C-alpha positions as a Python dict, from the first residue, in 0.01 Angstrom:
ca = {
    (1, 'L'): (0, 0, 0),
    (2, 'C'): (193, 215, -246),
    (3, 'L'): (200, 594, -214),
    (4, 'L'): (348, 812, -486),
    (5, 'A'): (470, 1172, -496),
    (6, 'F'): (465, 1373, -819),
    (7, 'D'): (646, 1690, -924),
    (8, 'E'): (375, 1958, -940),
    (9, 'E'): (607, 2224, -1083),
    (10, 'G'): (740, 2013, -1370),
    (11, 'H'): (566, 1770, -1597),
    (12, 'G'): (388, 1567, -1331),
    (13, 'E'): (681, 1327, -1309),
    (14, 'M'): (693, 1075, -1023),
    (15, 'V'): (962, 1185, -774),
    (16, 'G'): (905, 953, -478),
    (17, 'V'): (741, 632, -363),
    (18, 'V'): (686, 441, -40),
    (19, 'I'): (575, 78, -44),
    (20, 'C'): (439, -78, 272),
    (21, 'K'): (206, -346, 400),
    (22, 'V'): (15, -458, 706),
    (23, 'D'): (133, -788, 856),
    (24, 'K'): (-179, -972, 967),
    (25, 'R'): (2, -1296, 1052),
    (26, 'S'): (112, -1167, 1392),
    (27, 'A'): (-248, -1069, 1471),
    (28, 'E'): (-372, -1413, 1366),
    (29, 'R'): (-134, -1566, 1623),
    (30, 'G'): (-281, -1354, 1900),
    (31, 'G'): (-51, -1057, 1850),
    (32, 'H'): (-120, -715, 1703),
    (33, 'L'): (-126, -572, 1353),
    (34, 'R'): (212, -446, 1238),
    (35, 'G'): (275, -200, 958),
    (36, 'Y'): (588, -262, 753),
    (37, 'I'): (770, -12, 532),
    (38, 'G'): (947, -213, 265),
    (39, 'M'): (1087, 66, 52),
    (40, 'L'): (1115, 443, 34),
    (41, 'T'): (1287, 625, -248),
    (42, 'V'): (1298, 986, -363),
    (43, 'K'): (1457, 1109, -685),
    (44, 'D'): (1807, 1245, -611),
    (45, 'S'): (1729, 1596, -738),
    (46, 'C'): (1421, 1615, -513),
    (47, 'R'): (1577, 1506, -185),
    (48, 'R'): (1589, 1729, 124),
    (49, 'K'): (1255, 1886, 31),
    (50, 'G'): (1041, 1688, 277),
    (51, 'I'): (903, 1446, 18),
    (52, 'G'): (1031, 1133, 195),
    (53, 'S'): (896, 1250, 530),
    (54, 'M'): (560, 1334, 374),
    (55, 'L'): (533, 989, 214),
    (56, 'V'): (625, 809, 538),
    (57, 'E'): (384, 1025, 741),
    (58, 'R'): (100, 938, 501),
    (59, 'A'): (190, 569, 523),
    (60, 'I'): (187, 592, 904),
    (61, 'R'): (-155, 762, 900),
    (62, 'K'): (-288, 477, 686),
    (63, 'M'): (-139, 222, 927),
    (64, 'I'): (-312, 400, 1215),
    (65, 'E'): (-643, 394, 1025),
    (66, 'L'): (-594, 18, 980),
    (67, 'N'): (-537, -16, 1358),
    (68, 'C'): (-169, -116, 1347),
    (69, 'A'): (5, -109, 1683),
    (70, 'E'): (349, -38, 1538),
    (71, 'A'): (542, 34, 1220),
    (72, 'V'): (873, -136, 1144),
    (73, 'L'): (1142, -122, 875),
    (74, 'E'): (1505, -200, 814),
    (75, 'T'): (1775, 32, 679),
    (76, 'E'): (2149, 0, 629),
    (77, 'V'): (2352, 111, 928),
    (78, 'S'): (2555, 336, 695),
    (79, 'N'): (2251, 516, 548),
    (80, 'R'): (2268, 836, 757),
    (81, 'G'): (2003, 1013, 551),
    (82, 'A'): (1746, 738, 606),
    (83, 'L'): (1833, 703, 975),
    (84, 'N'): (1791, 1079, 1026),
    (85, 'L'): (1460, 1085, 840),
    (86, 'Y'): (1308, 795, 1034),
    (87, 'E'): (1447, 901, 1374),
    (88, 'N'): (1309, 1253, 1318),
    (89, 'L'): (969, 1090, 1267),
    (90, 'G'): (1000, 909, 1602),
    (91, 'F'): (1135, 568, 1499),
    (92, 'I'): (1379, 408, 1741),
    (93, 'R'): (1654, 153, 1676),
    (94, 'D'): (1524, -184, 1789),
    (95, 'K'): (1819, -406, 1696),
    (96, 'R'): (2115, -448, 1466),
    (97, 'L'): (2083, -723, 1206),
    (98, 'E'): (2424, -854, 1103),
    (99, 'K'): (2487, -910, 730),
    (100, 'Y'): (2118, -845, 660),
    (101, 'Y'): (2167, -727, 301),
    (102, 'L'): (2306, -929, 9),
    (103, 'N'): (2603, -690, -9),
    (104, 'G'): (2701, -800, 343),
    (105, 'Q'): (2596, -474, 511),
    (106, 'D'): (2431, -474, 852),
    (107, 'A'): (2091, -317, 904),
    (108, 'F'): (1907, -153, 1189),
    (109, 'R'): (1550, -260, 1252),
    (110, 'L'): (1359, 58, 1339),
    (111, 'K'): (1023, 66, 1516),
    (112, 'L'): (759, 326, 1581),
    (113, 'S'): (484, 260, 1833),
    (114, 'L'): (149, 372, 1695),
    (115, 'R'): (-40, 320, 2021),
    (116, 'P'): (7, 680, 2137),
    (117, 'Y'): (-159, 788, 1812),
    (118, 'H'): (-453, 558, 1885),
    (119, 'Q'): (-481, 710, 2234),
    (120, 'N'): (-467, 1063, 2093),
    (121, 'Q'): (-735, 974, 1839),
    (122, 'K'): (-960, 829, 2110),
    (123, 'Q'): (-911, 1143, 2322),
    (124, 'K'): (-981, 1363, 2020),
    (125, 'D'): (-1296, 1163, 1936),
    (126, 'Y'): (-1410, 1195, 2297),
    (127, 'K'): (-1347, 1570, 2298),
    (128, 'D'): (-1526, 1610, 1965),
    (129, 'D'): (-1826, 1415, 2098),
    (130, 'D'): (-1820, 1620, 2417),
    (131, 'Q'): (-1809, 1948, 2225),
    (132, 'E'): (-2094, 1836, 2001),
    (133, 'G'): (-2297, 1749, 2309),
    (134, 'H'): (-2246, 2097, 2458),
    (135, 'T'): (-2328, 2262, 2127),
    (136, 'G'): (-2645, 2059, 2102),
    (137, 'E'): (-2752, 2159, 2455),
    (138, 'K'): (-2690, 2526, 2384),
    (139, 'N'): (-2896, 2507, 2069),
    (140, 'K'): (-3180, 2337, 2254),
    (141, 'K'): (-3185, 2608, 2522),
    (142, 'K'): (-3212, 2882, 2260),
    (143, 'T'): (-3516, 2734, 2090),
}
């Protein structure tokens, strides 16, 4: 899955991208589907405008639609901007991966449980069905 953001005020230039996937191997082994964010980048001049958060939120919504139980990613321990963005979206630090990157830098693996979103969606669907049922009964009584 690749989601792009374009500059609407300028010349329609691409200003951000998130690339992610759904890992089905864990589900095939009896586990659950896992969404993985492989890369997020936003053009330097467009940072701090919510574009990165918007792209990640859209990726998460797609993962929820695909019934993923969690979303995971890695980011350098020194990347404060990325850590702030993801932690503000609810990701938690799962573990530190020593010398994860080719440059020798450590990474944090971050995780976001998507199960609460599935629960909220089920509750919303139930409430919507319930409301439709009441509306239907009221309409029947009037006719």
